[in-house]
mmCIF file with all atom_site columns, C-alpha atoms in Angstrom:
data_model
loop_
_atom_site.group_PDB
_atom_site.id
_atom_site.type_symbol
_atom_site.label_atom_id
_atom_site.label_alt_id
_atom_site.label_comp_id
_atom_site.label_asym_id
_atom_site.label_entity_id
_atom_site.label_seq_id
_atom_site.pdbx_PDB_ins_code
_atom_site.Cartn_x
_atom_site.Cartn_y
_atom_site.Cartn_z
_atom_site.occupancy
_atom_site.B_iso_or_equiv
_atom_site.pdbx_formal_charge
_atom_site.auth_seq_id
_atom_site.auth_comp_id
_atom_site.auth_asym_id
_atom_site.auth_atom_id
_atom_site.pdbx_PDB_model_num
ATOM 1   C CA . UNK N 1 1   ? -0.600 65.354 -34.710 1.00 46.00 ? 381 UNK N CA 1
ATOM 2   C CA . UNK N 1 2   ? 2.442  63.437 -33.484 1.00 54.00 ? 382 UNK N CA 1
ATOM 3   C CA . UNK N 1 3   ? 1.637  60.242 -31.600 1.00 64.00 ? 383 UNK N CA 1
ATOM 4   C CA . UNK N 1 4   ? 3.521  59.941 -28.334 1.00 76.00 ? 384 UNK N CA 1
ATOM 5   C CA . UNK N 1 5   ? 5.622  56.791 -27.850 1.00 85.00 ? 385 UNK N CA 1
ATOM 6   C CA . UNK N 1 6   ? 4.496  54.625 -24.898 1.00 88.00 ? 386 UNK N CA 1
ATOM 7   C CA . UNK N 1 7   ? 6.815  52.188 -23.070 1.00 90.00 ? 387 UNK N CA 1
ATOM 8   C CA . UNK N 1 8   ? 4.959  49.447 -21.169 1.00 91.00 ? 388 UNK N CA 1
ATOM 9   C CA . UNK N 1 9   ? 5.872  46.716 -18.676 1.00 91.00 ? 389 UNK N CA 1
ATOM 10  C CA . UNK N 1 10  ? 6.607  44.328 -21.561 1.00 93.00 ? 390 UNK N CA 1
ATOM 11  C CA . UNK N 1 11  ? 8.998  46.850 -23.120 1.00 94.00 ? 391 UNK N CA 1
ATOM 12  C CA . UNK N 1 12  ? 10.864 47.145 -19.815 1.00 94.00 ? 392 UNK N CA 1
ATOM 13  C CA . UNK N 1 13  ? 10.947 43.338 -19.540 1.00 95.00 ? 393 UNK N CA 1
ATOM 14  C CA . UNK N 1 14  ? 12.463 43.168 -23.037 1.00 95.00 ? 394 UNK N CA 1
ATOM 15  C CA . UNK N 1 15  ? 15.244 45.561 -21.983 1.00 95.00 ? 395 UNK N CA 1
ATOM 16  C CA . UNK N 1 16  ? 15.937 43.307 -18.988 1.00 96.00 ? 396 UNK N CA 1
ATOM 17  C CA . UNK N 1 17  ? 16.049 40.195 -21.210 1.00 97.00 ? 397 UNK N CA 1
ATOM 18  C CA . UNK N 1 18  ? 18.477 41.936 -23.557 1.00 96.00 ? 398 UNK N CA 1
ATOM 19  C CA . UNK N 1 19  ? 20.736 42.803 -20.602 1.00 96.00 ? 399 UNK N CA 1
ATOM 20  C CA . UNK N 1 20  ? 20.673 39.215 -19.301 1.00 97.00 ? 400 UNK N CA 1
ATOM 21  C CA . UNK N 1 21  ? 21.383 37.721 -22.724 1.00 97.00 ? 401 UNK N CA 1
ATOM 22  C CA . UNK N 1 22  ? 24.014 40.300 -23.677 1.00 96.00 ? 402 UNK N CA 1
ATOM 23  C CA . UNK N 1 23  ? 26.022 40.221 -20.450 1.00 96.00 ? 403 UNK N CA 1
ATOM 24  C CA . UNK N 1 24  ? 25.953 36.424 -20.042 1.00 97.00 ? 404 UNK N CA 1
ATOM 25  C CA . UNK N 1 25  ? 26.835 35.839 -23.703 1.00 97.00 ? 405 UNK N CA 1
ATOM 26  C CA . UNK N 1 26  ? 29.842 38.149 -23.423 1.00 95.00 ? 406 UNK N CA 1
ATOM 27  C CA . UNK N 1 27  ? 30.894 36.812 -20.029 1.00 95.00 ? 407 UNK N CA 1
ATOM 28  C CA . UNK N 1 28  ? 30.742 33.127 -20.981 1.00 96.00 ? 408 UNK N CA 1
ATOM 29  C CA . UNK N 1 29  ? 31.783 33.357 -24.622 1.00 95.00 ? 409 UNK N CA 1
ATOM 30  C CA . UNK N 1 30  ? 28.728 31.242 -25.459 1.00 96.00 ? 410 UNK N CA 1
ATOM 31  C CA . UNK N 1 31  ? 25.283 31.965 -26.849 1.00 96.00 ? 411 UNK N CA 1
ATOM 32  C CA . UNK N 1 32  ? 22.573 32.698 -24.236 1.00 97.00 ? 412 UNK N CA 1
ATOM 33  C CA . UNK N 1 33  ? 19.098 33.162 -25.731 1.00 97.00 ? 413 UNK N CA 1
ATOM 34  C CA . UNK N 1 34  ? 15.597 33.895 -24.436 1.00 97.00 ? 414 UNK N CA 1
ATOM 35  C CA . UNK N 1 35  ? 12.173 32.757 -25.548 1.00 96.00 ? 415 UNK N CA 1
ATOM 36  C CA . UNK N 1 36  ? 10.062 35.022 -27.744 1.00 94.00 ? 416 UNK N CA 1
ATOM 37  C CA . UNK N 1 37  ? 7.096  34.125 -25.525 1.00 95.00 ? 417 UNK N CA 1
ATOM 38  C CA . UNK N 1 38  ? 6.562  35.609 -22.067 1.00 95.00 ? 418 UNK N CA 1
ATOM 39  C CA . UNK N 1 39  ? 4.427  34.010 -19.362 1.00 96.00 ? 419 UNK N CA 1
ATOM 40  C CA . UNK N 1 40  ? 2.108  35.906 -17.001 1.00 94.00 ? 420 UNK N CA 1
ATOM 41  C CA . UNK N 1 41  ? 2.387  34.548 -13.457 1.00 92.00 ? 421 UNK N CA 1
ATOM 42  C CA . UNK N 1 42  ? 0.907  35.552 -10.110 1.00 88.00 ? 422 UNK N CA 1
ATOM 43  C CA . UNK N 1 43  ? 3.979  35.508 -7.848  1.00 87.00 ? 423 UNK N CA 1
ATOM 44  C CA . UNK N 1 44  ? 7.737  35.182 -7.883  1.00 88.00 ? 424 UNK N CA 1
ATOM 45  C CA . UNK N 1 45  ? 9.551  32.320 -6.193  1.00 88.00 ? 425 UNK N CA 1
ATOM 46  C CA . UNK N 1 46  ? 13.078 31.083 -5.621  1.00 89.00 ? 426 UNK N CA 1
ATOM 47  C CA . UNK N 1 47  ? 13.485 27.532 -6.927  1.00 89.00 ? 427 UNK N CA 1
ATOM 48  C CA . UNK N 1 48  ? 16.187 24.835 -6.983  1.00 87.00 ? 428 UNK N CA 1
ATOM 49  C CA . UNK N 1 49  ? 19.019 24.617 -7.615  1.00 89.00 ? 429 UNK N CA 1
ATOM 50  C CA . UNK N 1 50  ? 20.152 28.239 -7.442  1.00 90.00 ? 430 UNK N CA 1
ATOM 51  C CA . UNK N 1 51  ? 17.846 31.189 -6.834  1.00 90.00 ? 431 UNK N CA 1
ATOM 52  C CA . UNK N 1 52  ? 19.016 34.768 -7.038  1.00 90.00 ? 432 UNK N CA 1
ATOM 53  C CA . UNK N 1 53  ? 17.044 37.976 -6.472  1.00 90.00 ? 433 UNK N CA 1
ATOM 54  C CA . UNK N 1 54  ? 17.630 41.721 -6.672  1.00 91.00 ? 434 UNK N CA 1
ATOM 55  C CA . UNK N 1 55  ? 15.355 44.529 -5.530  1.00 89.00 ? 435 UNK N CA 1
ATOM 56  C CA . UNK N 1 56  ? 15.305 47.842 -7.367  1.00 88.00 ? 436 UNK N CA 1
ATOM 57  C CA . UNK N 1 57  ? 13.685 51.157 -6.527  1.00 87.00 ? 437 UNK N CA 1
ATOM 58  C CA . UNK N 1 58  ? 13.546 54.718 -7.819  1.00 87.00 ? 438 UNK N CA 1
ATOM 59  C CA . UNK N 1 59  ? 11.615 55.723 -10.948 1.00 87.00 ? 439 UNK N CA 1
ATOM 60  C CA . UNK N 1 60  ? 9.703  52.491 -10.440 1.00 87.00 ? 440 UNK N CA 1
ATOM 61  C CA . UNK N 1 61  ? 10.010 49.624 -7.974  1.00 86.00 ? 441 UNK N CA 1
ATOM 62  C CA . UNK N 1 62  ? 10.355 45.940 -8.623  1.00 89.00 ? 442 UNK N CA 1
ATOM 63  C CA . UNK N 1 63  ? 12.022 42.607 -8.096  1.00 91.00 ? 443 UNK N CA 1
ATOM 64  C CA . UNK N 1 64  ? 14.154 40.464 -10.405 1.00 93.00 ? 444 UNK N CA 1
ATOM 65  C CA . UNK N 1 65  ? 14.517 36.730 -9.757  1.00 93.00 ? 445 UNK N CA 1
ATOM 66  C CA . UNK N 1 66  ? 16.644 34.253 -11.732 1.00 95.00 ? 446 UNK N CA 1
ATOM 67  C CA . UNK N 1 67  ? 16.379 30.513 -11.056 1.00 94.00 ? 447 UNK N CA 1
ATOM 68  C CA . UNK N 1 68  ? 19.186 28.297 -12.334 1.00 95.00 ? 448 UNK N CA 1
ATOM 69  C CA . UNK N 1 69  ? 19.084 24.519 -12.582 1.00 94.00 ? 449 UNK N CA 1
ATOM 70  C CA . UNK N 1 70  ? 22.223 22.671 -11.484 1.00 94.00 ? 450 UNK N CA 1
ATOM 71  C CA . UNK N 1 71  ? 23.241 22.033 -15.106 1.00 95.00 ? 451 UNK N CA 1
ATOM 72  C CA . UNK N 1 72  ? 22.698 25.605 -16.305 1.00 96.00 ? 452 UNK N CA 1
ATOM 73  C CA . UNK N 1 73  ? 24.504 27.033 -13.248 1.00 95.00 ? 453 UNK N CA 1
ATOM 74  C CA . UNK N 1 74  ? 27.523 24.778 -13.754 1.00 95.00 ? 454 UNK N CA 1
ATOM 75  C CA . UNK N 1 75  ? 27.658 25.434 -17.506 1.00 96.00 ? 455 UNK N CA 1
ATOM 76  C CA . UNK N 1 76  ? 27.546 29.223 -17.076 1.00 97.00 ? 456 UNK N CA 1
ATOM 77  C CA . UNK N 1 77  ? 30.158 29.084 -14.297 1.00 96.00 ? 457 UNK N CA 1
ATOM 78  C CA . UNK N 1 78  ? 32.482 26.798 -16.291 1.00 96.00 ? 458 UNK N CA 1
ATOM 79  C CA . UNK N 1 79  ? 32.260 28.829 -19.505 1.00 96.00 ? 459 UNK N CA 1
ATOM 80  C CA . UNK N 1 80  ? 32.797 32.076 -17.590 1.00 96.00 ? 460 UNK N CA 1
ATOM 81  C CA . UNK N 1 81  ? 35.924 30.774 -15.850 1.00 95.00 ? 461 UNK N CA 1
ATOM 82  C CA . UNK N 1 82  ? 37.320 29.347 -19.103 1.00 94.00 ? 462 UNK N CA 1
ATOM 83  C CA . UNK N 1 83  ? 36.661 32.682 -20.787 1.00 93.00 ? 463 UNK N CA 1
ATOM 84  C CA . UNK N 1 84  ? 38.658 34.302 -17.977 1.00 91.00 ? 464 UNK N CA 1
ATOM 85  C CA . UNK N 1 85  ? 41.591 31.988 -18.745 1.00 92.00 ? 465 UNK N CA 1
ATOM 86  C CA . UNK N 1 86  ? 41.317 29.887 -15.576 1.00 91.00 ? 466 UNK N CA 1
ATOM 87  C CA . UNK N 1 87  ? 42.989 26.445 -15.979 1.00 92.00 ? 467 UNK N CA 1
ATOM 88  C CA . UNK N 1 88  ? 40.618 23.480 -16.273 1.00 91.00 ? 468 UNK N CA 1
ATOM 89  C CA . UNK N 1 89  ? 42.057 21.738 -13.203 1.00 91.00 ? 469 UNK N CA 1
ATOM 90  C CA . UNK N 1 90  ? 41.159 24.720 -11.001 1.00 92.00 ? 470 UNK N CA 1
ATOM 91  C CA . UNK N 1 91  ? 37.451 24.712 -11.877 1.00 94.00 ? 471 UNK N CA 1
ATOM 92  C CA . UNK N 1 92  ? 34.755 23.481 -9.504  1.00 92.00 ? 472 UNK N CA 1
ATOM 93  C CA . UNK N 1 93  ? 33.027 20.318 -10.730 1.00 90.00 ? 473 UNK N CA 1
ATOM 94  C CA . UNK N 1 94  ? 29.844 20.406 -8.605  1.00 90.00 ? 474 UNK N CA 1
ATOM 95  C CA . UNK N 1 95  ? 27.173 23.103 -8.661  1.00 88.00 ? 475 UNK N CA 1
ATOM 96  C CA . UNK N 1 96  ? 27.068 23.306 -4.850  1.00 85.00 ? 476 UNK N CA 1
ATOM 97  C CA . UNK N 1 97  ? 30.607 24.719 -4.714  1.00 89.00 ? 477 UNK N CA 1
ATOM 98  C CA . UNK N 1 98  ? 30.855 28.205 -3.199  1.00 90.00 ? 478 UNK N CA 1
ATOM 99  C CA . UNK N 1 99  ? 32.742 29.356 -6.300  1.00 92.00 ? 479 UNK N CA 1
ATOM 100 C CA . UNK N 1 100 ? 29.726 28.645 -8.508  1.00 93.00 ? 480 UNK N CA 1
ATOM 101 C CA . UNK N 1 101 ? 27.437 30.739 -6.313  1.00 90.00 ? 481 UNK N CA 1
ATOM 102 C CA . UNK N 1 102 ? 29.994 33.564 -6.178  1.00 91.00 ? 482 UNK N CA 1
ATOM 103 C CA . UNK N 1 103 ? 30.301 33.690 -9.973  1.00 93.00 ? 483 UNK N CA 1
ATOM 104 C CA . UNK N 1 104 ? 26.525 33.621 -10.499 1.00 93.00 ? 484 UNK N CA 1
ATOM 105 C CA . UNK N 1 105 ? 26.114 36.434 -7.961  1.00 90.00 ? 485 UNK N CA 1
ATOM 106 C CA . UNK N 1 106 ? 28.784 38.507 -9.702  1.00 92.00 ? 486 UNK N CA 1
ATOM 107 C CA . UNK N 1 107 ? 27.160 37.973 -13.100 1.00 94.00 ? 487 UNK N CA 1
ATOM 108 C CA . UNK N 1 108 ? 23.758 38.870 -11.646 1.00 93.00 ? 488 UNK N CA 1
ATOM 109 C CA . UNK N 1 109 ? 25.234 42.127 -10.374 1.00 91.00 ? 489 UNK N CA 1
ATOM 110 C CA . UNK N 1 110 ? 26.669 42.901 -13.831 1.00 93.00 ? 490 UNK N CA 1
ATOM 111 C CA . UNK N 1 111 ? 23.489 42.183 -15.771 1.00 94.00 ? 491 UNK N CA 1
ATOM 112 C CA . UNK N 1 112 ? 21.246 44.180 -13.428 1.00 92.00 ? 492 UNK N CA 1
ATOM 113 C CA . UNK N 1 113 ? 23.780 47.007 -13.600 1.00 92.00 ? 493 UNK N CA 1
ATOM 114 C CA . UNK N 1 114 ? 23.523 46.897 -17.396 1.00 94.00 ? 494 UNK N CA 1
ATOM 115 C CA . UNK N 1 115 ? 19.718 46.964 -17.088 1.00 94.00 ? 495 UNK N CA 1
ATOM 116 C CA . UNK N 1 116 ? 19.673 49.999 -14.781 1.00 93.00 ? 496 UNK N CA 1
ATOM 117 C CA . UNK N 1 117 ? 22.013 51.765 -17.206 1.00 93.00 ? 497 UNK N CA 1
ATOM 118 C CA . UNK N 1 118 ? 19.619 51.064 -20.097 1.00 92.00 ? 498 UNK N CA 1
ATOM 119 C CA . UNK N 1 119 ? 16.704 52.422 -18.067 1.00 92.00 ? 499 UNK N CA 1
ATOM 120 C CA . UNK N 1 120 ? 18.593 55.591 -17.201 1.00 91.00 ? 500 UNK N CA 1
ATOM 121 C CA . UNK N 1 121 ? 19.550 56.296 -20.824 1.00 91.00 ? 501 UNK N CA 1
ATOM 122 C CA . UNK N 1 122 ? 16.444 55.118 -22.675 1.00 90.00 ? 502 UNK N CA 1
ATOM 123 C CA . UNK N 1 123 ? 13.671 56.100 -20.236 1.00 89.00 ? 503 UNK N CA 1
ATOM 124 C CA . UNK N 1 124 ? 15.347 59.099 -18.613 1.00 87.00 ? 504 UNK N CA 1
ATOM 125 C CA . UNK N 1 125 ? 14.719 57.835 -15.096 1.00 89.00 ? 505 UNK N CA 1
ATOM 126 C CA . UNK N 1 126 ? 16.944 56.328 -12.421 1.00 90.00 ? 506 UNK N CA 1
ATOM 127 C CA . UNK N 1 127 ? 16.543 53.084 -10.512 1.00 90.00 ? 507 UNK N CA 1
ATOM 128 C CA . UNK N 1 128 ? 18.875 51.744 -7.862  1.00 90.00 ? 508 UNK N CA 1
ATOM 129 C CA . UNK N 1 129 ? 19.545 48.117 -6.935  1.00 88.00 ? 509 UNK N CA 1
ATOM 130 C CA . UNK N 1 130 ? 20.598 46.272 -3.827  1.00 87.00 ? 510 UNK N CA 1
ATOM 131 C CA . UNK N 1 131 ? 23.375 43.665 -3.714  1.00 86.00 ? 511 UNK N CA 1
ATOM 132 C CA . UNK N 1 132 ? 22.173 40.435 -5.388  1.00 87.00 ? 512 UNK N CA 1
ATOM 133 C CA . UNK N 1 133 ? 21.317 37.591 -3.013  1.00 84.00 ? 513 UNK N CA 1
ATOM 134 C CA . UNK N 1 134 ? 22.216 34.088 -4.234  1.00 85.00 ? 514 UNK N CA 1
ATOM 135 C CA . UNK N 1 135 ? 20.837 30.997 -2.491  1.00 85.00 ? 515 UNK N CA 1
ATOM 136 C CA . UNK N 1 136 ? 21.541 27.315 -3.063  1.00 84.00 ? 516 UNK N CA 1
ATOM 137 C CA . UNK N 1 137 ? 18.213 25.503 -2.664  1.00 82.00 ? 517 UNK N CA 1
ATOM 138 C CA . UNK N 1 138 ? 16.946 21.928 -2.568  1.00 79.00 ? 518 UNK N CA 1
ATOM 139 C CA . UNK N 1 139 ? 13.265 22.823 -2.498  1.00 75.00 ? 519 UNK N CA 1
ATOM 140 C CA . UNK N 1 140 ? 11.023 25.598 -3.759  1.00 72.00 ? 520 UNK N CA 1
ATOM 141 C CA . UNK N 1 141 ? 10.751 28.760 -1.694  1.00 73.00 ? 521 UNK N CA 1
ATOM 142 C CA . UNK N 1 142 ? 7.962  31.267 -2.317  1.00 67.00 ? 522 UNK N CA 1
ATOM 143 C CA . UNK N 1 143 ? 9.581  34.678 -2.192  1.00 62.00 ? 523 UNK N CA 1
ATOM 144 C CA . UNK N 1 144 ? 7.489  37.540 -0.843  1.00 59.00 ? 524 UNK N CA 1
ATOM 145 C CA . UNK N 1 145 ? 9.284  40.867 -0.565  1.00 56.00 ? 525 UNK N CA 1
ATOM 146 C CA . UNK N 1 146 ? 7.783  44.197 0.480   1.00 55.00 ? 526 UNK N CA 1
ATOM 147 C CA . UNK N 1 147 ? 8.349  46.303 -2.633  1.00 59.00 ? 527 UNK N CA 1
ATOM 148 C CA . UNK N 1 148 ? 5.250  48.490 -2.135  1.00 65.00 ? 528 UNK N CA 1
ATOM 149 C CA . UNK N 1 149 ? 3.751  47.465 -5.465  1.00 72.00 ? 529 UNK N CA 1
ATOM 150 C CA . UNK N 1 150 ? 0.211  48.843 -5.834  1.00 77.00 ? 530 UNK N CA 1
ATOM 151 C CA . UNK N 1 151 ? -0.613 47.011 -9.075  1.00 81.00 ? 531 UNK N CA 1
ATOM 152 C CA . UNK N 1 152 ? 1.988  44.281 -9.425  1.00 84.00 ? 532 UNK N CA 1
ATOM 153 C CA . UNK N 1 153 ? 2.721  42.816 -12.846 1.00 91.00 ? 533 UNK N CA 1
ATOM 154 C CA . UNK N 1 154 ? 4.625  39.519 -12.778 1.00 92.00 ? 534 UNK N CA 1
ATOM 155 C CA . UNK N 1 155 ? 6.274  37.898 -15.798 1.00 95.00 ? 535 UNK N CA 1
ATOM 156 C CA . UNK N 1 156 ? 8.463  34.842 -16.438 1.00 96.00 ? 536 UNK N CA 1
ATOM 157 C CA . UNK N 1 157 ? 10.828 34.300 -19.381 1.00 97.00 ? 537 UNK N CA 1
ATOM 158 C CA . UNK N 1 158 ? 12.693 31.105 -20.285 1.00 98.00 ? 538 UNK N CA 1
ATOM 159 C CA . UNK N 1 159 ? 16.385 31.327 -21.164 1.00 98.00 ? 539 UNK N CA 1
ATOM 160 C CA . UNK N 1 160 ? 18.540 28.663 -22.831 1.00 97.00 ? 540 UNK N CA 1
ATOM 161 C CA . UNK N 1 161 ? 22.291 28.149 -22.712 1.00 97.00 ? 541 UNK N CA 1
ATOM 162 C CA . UNK N 1 162 ? 24.380 26.981 -25.645 1.00 96.00 ? 542 UNK N CA 1
ATOM 163 C CA . UNK N 1 163 ? 24.287 23.487 -24.121 1.00 96.00 ? 543 UNK N CA 1
ATOM 164 C CA . UNK N 1 164 ? 20.462 23.573 -24.132 1.00 96.00 ? 544 UNK N CA 1
ATOM 165 C CA . UNK N 1 165 ? 20.200 23.939 -20.361 1.00 97.00 ? 545 UNK N CA 1
ATOM 166 C CA . UNK N 1 166 ? 17.328 26.068 -19.056 1.00 97.00 ? 546 UNK N CA 1
ATOM 167 C CA . UNK N 1 167 ? 17.050 28.845 -16.503 1.00 97.00 ? 547 UNK N CA 1
ATOM 168 C CA . UNK N 1 168 ? 14.202 31.256 -15.748 1.00 97.00 ? 548 UNK N CA 1
ATOM 169 C CA . UNK N 1 169 ? 13.920 35.006 -15.260 1.00 97.00 ? 549 UNK N CA 1
ATOM 170 C CA . UNK N 1 170 ? 11.027 36.464 -13.265 1.00 95.00 ? 550 UNK N CA 1
ATOM 171 C CA . UNK N 1 171 ? 10.185 40.166 -13.036 1.00 94.00 ? 551 UNK N CA 1
ATOM 172 C CA . UNK N 1 172 ? 7.691  41.769 -10.658 1.00 92.00 ? 552 UNK N CA 1
ATOM 173 C CA . UNK N 1 173 ? 7.006  45.490 -10.945 1.00 91.00 ? 553 UNK N CA 1
ATOM 174 C CA . UNK N 1 174 ? 4.225  48.046 -10.749 1.00 86.00 ? 554 UNK N CA 1
ATOM 175 C CA . UNK N 1 175 ? 2.018  48.347 -13.793 1.00 86.00 ? 555 UNK N CA 1
ATOM 176 C CA . UNK N 1 176 ? 3.383  51.487 -15.364 1.00 85.00 ? 556 UNK N CA 1
ATOM 177 C CA . UNK N 1 177 ? 3.748  53.313 -18.653 1.00 88.00 ? 557 UNK N CA 1
ATOM 178 C CA . UNK N 1 178 ? 6.360  55.806 -19.778 1.00 89.00 ? 558 UNK N CA 1
ATOM 179 C CA . UNK N 1 179 ? 5.053  58.289 -22.343 1.00 88.00 ? 559 UNK N CA 1
ATOM 180 C CA . UNK N 1 180 ? 7.573  60.092 -24.512 1.00 84.00 ? 560 UNK N CA 1
ATOM 181 C CA . UNK N 1 181 ? 6.523  63.726 -24.904 1.00 81.00 ? 561 UNK N CA 1
ATOM 182 C CA . UNK N 1 182 ? 9.553  65.010 -26.800 1.00 80.00 ? 562 UNK N CA 1
ATOM 183 C CA . UNK N 1 183 ? 12.314 63.541 -28.963 1.00 77.00 ? 563 UNK N CA 1
ATOM 184 C CA . UNK N 1 184 ? 15.722 62.967 -27.365 1.00 70.00 ? 564 UNK N CA 1
ATOM 185 C CA . UNK N 1 185 ? 18.957 61.256 -28.297 1.00 74.00 ? 565 UNK N CA 1
ATOM 186 C CA . UNK N 1 186 ? 19.959 58.069 -26.493 1.00 66.00 ? 566 UNK N CA 1
ATOM 187 C CA . UNK N 1 187 ? 23.678 58.059 -25.738 1.00 65.00 ? 567 UNK N CA 1
ATOM 188 C CA . UNK N 1 188 ? 25.683 54.944 -26.482 1.00 61.00 ? 568 UNK N CA 1
ATOM 189 C CA . UNK N 1 189 ? 25.428 52.226 -23.847 1.00 53.00 ? 569 UNK N CA 1
ATOM 190 C CA . UNK N 1 190 ? 28.467 50.653 -22.281 1.00 55.00 ? 570 UNK N CA 1
ATOM 191 C CA . UNK N 1 191 ? 28.751 47.364 -24.133 1.00 53.00 ? 571 UNK N CA 1
ATOM 192 C CA . UNK N 1 192 ? 28.582 44.048 -22.245 1.00 53.00 ? 572 UNK N CA 1
ATOM 193 C CA . UNK N 1 193 ? 32.185 43.480 -23.418 1.00 56.00 ? 573 UNK N CA 1
ATOM 194 C CA . UNK N 1 194 ? 33.268 46.655 -21.627 1.00 60.00 ? 574 UNK N CA 1
ATOM 195 C CA . UNK N 1 195 ? 31.459 45.609 -18.452 1.00 56.00 ? 575 UNK N CA 1
ATOM 196 C CA . UNK N 1 196 ? 33.117 42.184 -18.633 1.00 60.00 ? 576 UNK N CA 1
ATOM 197 C CA . UNK N 1 197 ? 36.563 43.712 -19.190 1.00 64.00 ? 577 UNK N CA 1
ATOM 198 C CA . UNK N 1 198 ? 36.133 45.876 -16.084 1.00 64.00 ? 578 UNK N CA 1
ATOM 199 C CA . UNK N 1 199 ? 35.184 42.811 -14.029 1.00 64.00 ? 579 UNK N CA 1
ATOM 200 C CA . UNK N 1 200 ? 38.135 40.825 -15.392 1.00 64.00 ? 580 UNK N CA 1
ATOM 201 C CA . UNK N 1 201 ? 40.532 43.682 -14.629 1.00 67.00 ? 581 UNK N CA 1
ATOM 202 C CA . UNK N 1 202 ? 39.290 43.793 -11.020 1.00 68.00 ? 582 UNK N CA 1
ATOM 203 C CA . UNK N 1 203 ? 39.911 40.051 -10.690 1.00 66.00 ? 583 UNK N CA 1
ATOM 204 C CA . UNK N 1 204 ? 43.414 40.375 -12.175 1.00 66.00 ? 584 UNK N CA 1
ATOM 205 C CA . UNK N 1 205 ? 44.241 43.208 -9.778  1.00 70.00 ? 585 UNK N CA 1
ATOM 206 C CA . UNK N 1 206 ? 43.002 41.170 -6.810  1.00 68.00 ? 586 UNK N CA 1
ATOM 207 C CA . UNK N 1 207 ? 45.058 38.163 -7.917  1.00 64.00 ? 587 UNK N CA 1
ATOM 208 C CA . UNK N 1 208 ? 48.181 40.315 -8.280  1.00 69.00 ? 588 UNK N CA 1
ATOM 209 C CA . UNK N 1 209 ? 47.681 41.832 -4.829  1.00 70.00 ? 589 UNK N CA 1
ATOM 210 C CA . UNK N 1 210 ? 47.244 38.395 -3.259  1.00 65.00 ? 590 UNK N CA 1
ATOM 211 C CA . UNK N 1 211 ? 50.319 37.085 -5.091  1.00 63.00 ? 591 UNK N CA 1
ATOM 212 C CA . UNK N 1 212 ? 52.429 40.031 -3.955  1.00 62.00 ? 592 UNK N CA 1
ATOM 213 C CA . UNK N 1 213 ? 51.258 39.630 -0.355  1.00 60.00 ? 593 UNK N CA 1
ATOM 214 C CA . UNK N 1 214 ? 52.116 35.916 -0.300  1.00 56.00 ? 594 UNK N CA 1
ATOM 215 C CA . UNK N 1 215 ? 55.673 36.314 -1.693  1.00 55.00 ? 595 UNK N CA 1
ATOM 216 C CA . UNK N 1 216 ? 58.468 36.732 0.894   1.00 52.00 ? 596 UNK N CA 1
ATOM 217 C CA . UNK N 1 217 ? 60.444 39.935 0.750   1.00 52.00 ? 597 UNK N CA 1
ATOM 218 C CA . UNK N 1 218 ? 63.842 38.611 -0.432  1.00 46.00 ? 598 UNK N CA 1
ATOM 219 C CA . UNK N 1 219 ? 65.588 41.959 0.023   1.00 48.00 ? 599 UNK N CA 1
ATOM 220 C CA . UNK N 1 220 ? 64.649 42.095 3.725   1.00 55.00 ? 600 UNK N CA 1
ATOM 221 C CA . UNK N 1 221 ? 65.831 38.504 4.271   1.00 56.00 ? 601 UNK N CA 1
ATOM 222 C CA . UNK N 1 222 ? 69.163 39.301 2.603   1.00 44.00 ? 602 UNK N CA 1
ATOM 223 C CA . UNK N 1 223 ? 69.669 42.384 4.750   1.00 47.00 ? 603 UNK N CA 1
ATOM 224 C CA . UNK N 1 224 ? 68.914 40.333 7.879   1.00 56.00 ? 604 UNK N CA 1
ATOM 225 C CA . UNK N 1 225 ? 71.521 37.749 6.882   1.00 51.00 ? 605 UNK N CA 1
ATOM 226 C CA . UNK N 1 226 ? 74.097 40.475 6.364   1.00 48.00 ? 606 UNK N CA 1
ATOM 227 C CA . UNK N 1 227 ? 73.245 41.972 9.727   1.00 51.00 ? 607 UNK N CA 1
ATOM 228 C CA . UNK N 1 228 ? 72.159 45.284 8.211   1.00 50.00 ? 608 UNK N CA 1
#
């Protein structure tokens, strides 16, 4: 008799880790890795220097938290902007800059989007996410969010940047199992490179629109001078 495949909380956590590592590696052009060991914890919390969280709901409910140190936040921001072709002199040099928080929030949105896409294709269920919330912190904040979790499972995973700076991922979700009853084909995922290219194209379009808006209309000025 065929044994049915079971997907557990740890399997879902692994998919999330792969999304975080894949998207950030592509976005920064540097190697972002995660620990092979996962830690069981009792609660999630936002910690210095940057804390970001996203709620998701649908097939199952949960909460994703990522805590960046000042060094890891600045390294990820700097590598991302360099990878986008931004000149060195235009980069923020302190982690408290608004630009750093904006970039981290955008990357958080991309990686959770990649995760929800994996869940939809590999588990045949849909989850939706809210807009990521990014906070600059100077002390620990215990985060308690009403996600209606009956049997919460909370995990923490350590990530490392190429410069050996650390940040932490925390996942809280209901204890759940997905049991595969029948075989099905998993369609190809959108690659992190494709997600990054879409984000870069949006930024280029915004920059072009701003540039066009700021340039004076020479033809109108010339017509005014000619009295036409």
